[in-house]
């Protein structure tokens, strides 16, 4: 290649509580002990990946009114784990999901500023929302938020947090021992933020951190989610990783940026992908099929399809045909504590029946087929080529790798694929000393909160014009 | 330094309270204070390692949601530029420090007034997982108007109380009671959530496809005056089962809170007589309100300014510090300025009264923390009052607390 390819952004997701993780594999370790996180983070750092990512749950998932017990259940708290990881890594970005609905700006801003200080500028915040009363039962305020206000509150909490992070000037800490001036002036940290969601004022008590603002991540596929990301986020997570869907998503999201005075490079697009590395493509394909079967047991298949049908399917044989009943289309959901991701149940059932007929599949096989995420499966060369190609051809700016084993699930990728990416100029050969997560992702310096607001307001006017 | 202390067979516990560059307001201005480093992880690691070198039971890390110090009463404090202000979130500093230390207990301060009990519980459970059983919690209520304004979800508790002397008024006492009742509920919820996973809930039973035994997970179904929480926790039971819960108190209402829900209470006696009187008062309240089998461990808080070979007499150094600050150092706790032998005597006298331990507040971290480790600890060791090595133990075990029994497993 004459000109070096575009850099591939790579994050590593320490998998959470879904059926991705094959916990029955003898190599599968603890999801709770810190040692697992340390090992995983060190593997990511060995491969000079951009960041590690943790998801979050605030209520154990339930199905048919029972706590879901087939997948990994339970996880440690996001921010303390990231703070601890800051202590055992040097360069890796540390990105955590923190819910905008069940947290307050002052506390969240303090915690991310703290993480940014402890890690020397490696903090990232994945802003998510939830409004269900089910999750709210664990919190003082309960499920108080109307669904349509979720994004509004999320944008508001990010805006408020940015004001707090801006409230200390770069030179606010004078530290002048001789004259007894610790602060440059008494207005340090002053803030006031008032809207429909928050009415807060006073003095923020954490000095400006290395990145000033942690990198803001957001996952959203809906139109509202995409627009929120275009207005507010630095990185957007997506489920669209296949070339066709990915490129459409990429074009759509990047085209929304100009309205808010942002350049296409100001928002990075990262699909979550699974991967299976083999010595050859054939071997990897076999391995991948095995893993899928392990990820979707008969019982898991029933539960996955219950989320489509939205009714109890426990009486059906996973190795038999698809249920002959029609889906339940009502407001109530058979699963609680996670999104169903089914927009139109009737259409989806029709599609699955056609699929089963065409390929002669059992219920379980349909579930296996349906749940296939975008995956990179093949020899190290095949995967490296595919990754580079996807980024060159604007499927995405990079990927979040989702291994199926914890904590050793990154090892094959790091040891076999990363060297090829480096060799081909698509991934750094080592971290730049002193670089922040923002630097690593190729993002510009944090923009002041007031700039974000001005641009957002102008964009909204353009949108409605 | 020699000490003439007799030996004793009940060892004393020592904790060190870390705050900024030390508890004296002029500490930041002195050479070697590392004042501008208090916002780095390395600074806190170094303090913790110095304490760990002295075999100290645990460190506490102060915290607050306010920037400028002030009282819950009267007008907001005028921002001053001459004090060291600003702080990192103590709970996250604690998790960071856990990865850089091996033995010492780590006890961050987290308020009960403006936080979600569900978050507090999993935060501390995670600190316990990261530190392999060294976590504790310094429970704190937030009464200042500034803190309430920062969070914006409730009015300041003492809105109409203009003066600390009015705290005795029935209205103020009712507010105080409410603040601490809520704290009691938060402790209860946090503890229930720690128990909401039984040990061994994770079964990884490939035969039945079950990762957990859901019968070992429990809803806590707490419903109180201030909030309700369903449970179970997201985070499995911490290694200690119950991380150590501690609280500071200056009067009967907080003493009662500790008697109901804490493992350790810090109090602030001014002299020997006061020390005896406070302890008697605490024990009386304990008799009325404590249901736990284990007695509350009562620690005395002391501000310490120690004499050292390098920096001379502690009392003289305190005068220098006061001079730099432009005012005399006042504290809720006794300010001890003198040599390690005299402090060891005081420790022994109060220990003999029934104090399980001491939480020492170094006036200057840079000087008093090493002095505690290098002078006070050896003096107490020579007297047979303090350990000479860390045992392989959790913080609970080190403090002589019994193994935590899971309330849900017991009733199953």
PDB file of N, CA, C and O in Angstrom, chain B residues 327-352:
ATOM      1  N   UNK B 327      -4.290  32.357  62.332  1.00  0.00           N
ATOM      2  CA  UNK B 327      -5.258  32.132  63.422  1.00  0.00           C
ATOM      3  C   UNK B 327      -4.925  30.814  64.106  1.00  0.00           C
ATOM      4  O   UNK B 327      -4.239  29.956  63.556  1.00  0.00           O
ATOM      5  N   UNK B 328      -5.452  30.685  65.298  1.00  0.00           N
ATOM      6  CA  UNK B 328      -5.198  29.465  66.055  1.00  0.00           C
ATOM      7  C   UNK B 328      -6.020  28.323  65.469  1.00  0.00           C
ATOM      8  O   UNK B 328      -7.166  28.505  65.075  1.00  0.00           O
ATOM      9  N   UNK B 329      -5.398  27.170  65.415  1.00  0.00           N
ATOM     10  CA  UNK B 329      -6.063  25.987  64.871  1.00  0.00           C
ATOM     11  C   UNK B 329      -7.152  25.531  65.832  1.00  0.00           C
ATOM     12  O   UNK B 329      -6.894  25.269  67.007  1.00  0.00           O
ATOM     13  N   UNK B 330      -8.385  25.464  65.351  1.00  0.00           N
ATOM     14  CA  UNK B 330      -9.455  24.927  66.181  1.00  0.00           C
ATOM     15  C   UNK B 330     -10.000  23.685  65.495  1.00  0.00           C
ATOM     16  O   UNK B 330     -10.027  23.600  64.267  1.00  0.00           O
ATOM     17  N   UNK B 331     -10.419  22.752  66.324  1.00  0.00           N
ATOM     18  CA  UNK B 331     -10.905  21.497  65.763  1.00  0.00           C
ATOM     19  C   UNK B 331     -11.990  20.928  66.653  1.00  0.00           C
ATOM     20  O   UNK B 331     -12.059  21.252  67.844  1.00  0.00           O
ATOM     21  N   UNK B 332     -12.828  20.074  66.076  1.00  0.00           N
ATOM     22  CA  UNK B 332     -13.806  19.360  66.891  1.00  0.00           C
ATOM     23  C   UNK B 332     -13.114  18.335  67.792  1.00  0.00           C
ATOM     24  O   UNK B 332     -13.646  17.936  68.818  1.00  0.00           O
ATOM     25  N   UNK B 333     -11.908  17.940  67.406  1.00  0.00           N
ATOM     26  CA  UNK B 333     -11.165  16.932  68.175  1.00  0.00           C
ATOM     27  C   UNK B 333     -10.049  17.603  68.976  1.00  0.00           C
ATOM     28  O   UNK B 333      -9.670  18.740  68.712  1.00  0.00           O
ATOM     29  N   UNK B 334      -9.528  16.864  69.945  1.00  0.00           N
ATOM     30  CA  UNK B 334      -8.386  17.341  70.729  1.00  0.00           C
ATOM     31  C   UNK B 334      -7.178  17.479  69.814  1.00  0.00           C
ATOM     32  O   UNK B 334      -6.894  16.591  69.012  1.00  0.00           O
ATOM     33  N   UNK B 335      -6.483  18.622  69.940  1.00  0.00           N
ATOM     34  CA  UNK B 335      -5.256  18.798  69.175  1.00  0.00           C
ATOM     35  C   UNK B 335      -4.090  18.377  70.061  1.00  0.00           C
ATOM     36  O   UNK B 335      -3.796  19.029  71.052  1.00  0.00           O
ATOM     37  N   UNK B 336      -3.456  17.286  69.686  1.00  0.00           N
ATOM     38  CA  UNK B 336      -2.319  16.819  70.468  1.00  0.00           C
ATOM     39  C   UNK B 336      -1.044  17.303  69.803  1.00  0.00           C
ATOM     40  O   UNK B 336      -0.755  16.952  68.651  1.00  0.00           O
ATOM     41  N   UNK B 337      -0.260  18.107  70.530  1.00  0.00           N
ATOM     42  CA  UNK B 337       1.031  18.555  70.013  1.00  0.00           C
ATOM     43  C   UNK B 337       2.097  18.140  71.017  1.00  0.00           C
ATOM     44  O   UNK B 337       2.061  18.580  72.162  1.00  0.00           O
ATOM     45  N   UNK B 338       3.005  17.280  70.611  1.00  0.00           N
ATOM     46  CA  UNK B 338       4.026  16.819  71.540  1.00  0.00           C
ATOM     47  C   UNK B 338       4.754  15.615  70.975  1.00  0.00           C
ATOM     48  O   UNK B 338       4.678  15.353  69.773  1.00  0.00           O
ATOM     49  N   UNK B 339       5.465  14.891  71.849  1.00  0.00           N
ATOM     50  CA  UNK B 339       6.249  13.798  71.293  1.00  0.00           C
ATOM     51  C   UNK B 339       5.490  12.476  71.311  1.00  0.00           C
ATOM     52  O   UNK B 339       4.463  12.333  71.974  1.00  0.00           O
ATOM     53  N   UNK B 340       6.030  11.549  70.555  1.00  0.00           N
ATOM     54  CA  UNK B 340       5.341  10.274  70.338  1.00  0.00           C
ATOM     55  C   UNK B 340       5.140   9.524  71.646  1.00  0.00           C
ATOM     56  O   UNK B 340       4.126   8.841  71.830  1.00  0.00           O
ATOM     57  N   UNK B 341       6.090   9.660  72.569  1.00  0.00           N
ATOM     58  CA  UNK B 341       5.966   8.941  73.841  1.00  0.00           C
ATOM     59  C   UNK B 341       4.759   9.443  74.619  1.00  0.00           C
ATOM     60  O   UNK B 341       4.004   8.657  75.203  1.00  0.00           O
ATOM     61  N   UNK B 342       4.569  10.762  74.621  1.00  0.00           N
ATOM     62  CA  UNK B 342       3.415  11.328  75.325  1.00  0.00           C
ATOM     63  C   UNK B 342       2.115  10.917  74.653  1.00  0.00           C
ATOM     64  O   UNK B 342       1.110  10.631  75.311  1.00  0.00           O
ATOM     65  N   UNK B 343       2.126  10.868  73.332  1.00  0.00           N
ATOM     66  CA  UNK B 343       0.922  10.433  72.623  1.00  0.00           C
ATOM     67  C   UNK B 343       0.645   8.962  72.926  1.00  0.00           C
ATOM     68  O   UNK B 343      -0.510   8.561  73.133  1.00  0.00           O
ATOM     69  N   UNK B 344       1.718   8.164  72.981  1.00  0.00           N
ATOM     70  CA  UNK B 344       1.551   6.739  73.312  1.00  0.00           C
ATOM     71  C   UNK B 344       0.940   6.590  74.699  1.00  0.00           C
ATOM     72  O   UNK B 344       0.108   5.704  74.931  1.00  0.00           O
ATOM     73  N   UNK B 345       1.341   7.468  75.629  1.00  0.00           N
ATOM     74  CA  UNK B 345       0.742   7.443  76.980  1.00  0.00           C
ATOM     75  C   UNK B 345      -0.753   7.720  76.922  1.00  0.00           C
ATOM     76  O   UNK B 345      -1.546   7.042  77.565  1.00  0.00           O
ATOM     77  N   UNK B 346      -1.109   8.744  76.165  1.00  0.00           N
ATOM     78  CA  UNK B 346      -2.519   9.104  76.035  1.00  0.00           C
ATOM     79  C   UNK B 346      -3.307   7.940  75.419  1.00  0.00           C
ATOM     80  O   UNK B 346      -4.386   7.572  75.898  1.00  0.00           O
ATOM     81  N   UNK B 347      -2.735   7.379  74.366  1.00  0.00           N
ATOM     82  CA  UNK B 347      -3.374   6.233  73.707  1.00  0.00           C
ATOM     83  C   UNK B 347      -3.603   5.122  74.722  1.00  0.00           C
ATOM     84  O   UNK B 347      -4.685   4.538  74.804  1.00  0.00           O
ATOM     85  N   UNK B 348      -2.606   4.869  75.529  1.00  0.00           N
ATOM     86  CA  UNK B 348      -2.754   3.785  76.491  1.00  0.00           C
ATOM     87  C   UNK B 348      -3.794   4.100  77.555  1.00  0.00           C
ATOM     88  O   UNK B 348      -4.581   3.241  77.929  1.00  0.00           O
ATOM     89  N   UNK B 349      -3.805   5.339  78.035  1.00  0.00           N
ATOM     90  CA  UNK B 349      -4.783   5.723  79.067  1.00  0.00           C
ATOM     91  C   UNK B 349      -6.209   5.556  78.558  1.00  0.00           C
ATOM     92  O   UNK B 349      -7.062   4.985  79.220  1.00  0.00           O
ATOM     93  N   UNK B 350      -6.459   6.051  77.344  1.00  0.00           N
ATOM     94  CA  UNK B 350      -7.829   5.986  76.823  1.00  0.00           C
ATOM     95  C   UNK B 350      -8.179   4.560  76.396  1.00  0.00           C
ATOM     96  O   UNK B 350      -9.330   4.138  76.486  1.00  0.00           O
ATOM     97  N   UNK B 351      -7.188   3.856  75.928  1.00  0.00           N
ATOM     98  CA  UNK B 351      -7.405   2.452  75.586  1.00  0.00           C
ATOM     99  C   UNK B 351      -7.846   1.681  76.830  1.00  0.00           C
ATOM    100  O   UNK B 351      -8.757   0.854  76.767  1.00  0.00           O
ATOM    101  N   UNK B 352      -7.207   2.012  77.949  1.00  0.00           N
ATOM    102  CA  UNK B 352      -7.568   1.345  79.211  1.00  0.00           C
ATOM    103  C   UNK B 352      -9.001   1.672  79.639  1.00  0.00           C
ATOM    104  O   UNK B 352      -9.657   0.892  80.322  1.00  0.00           O
TER     105      UNK B 352
END
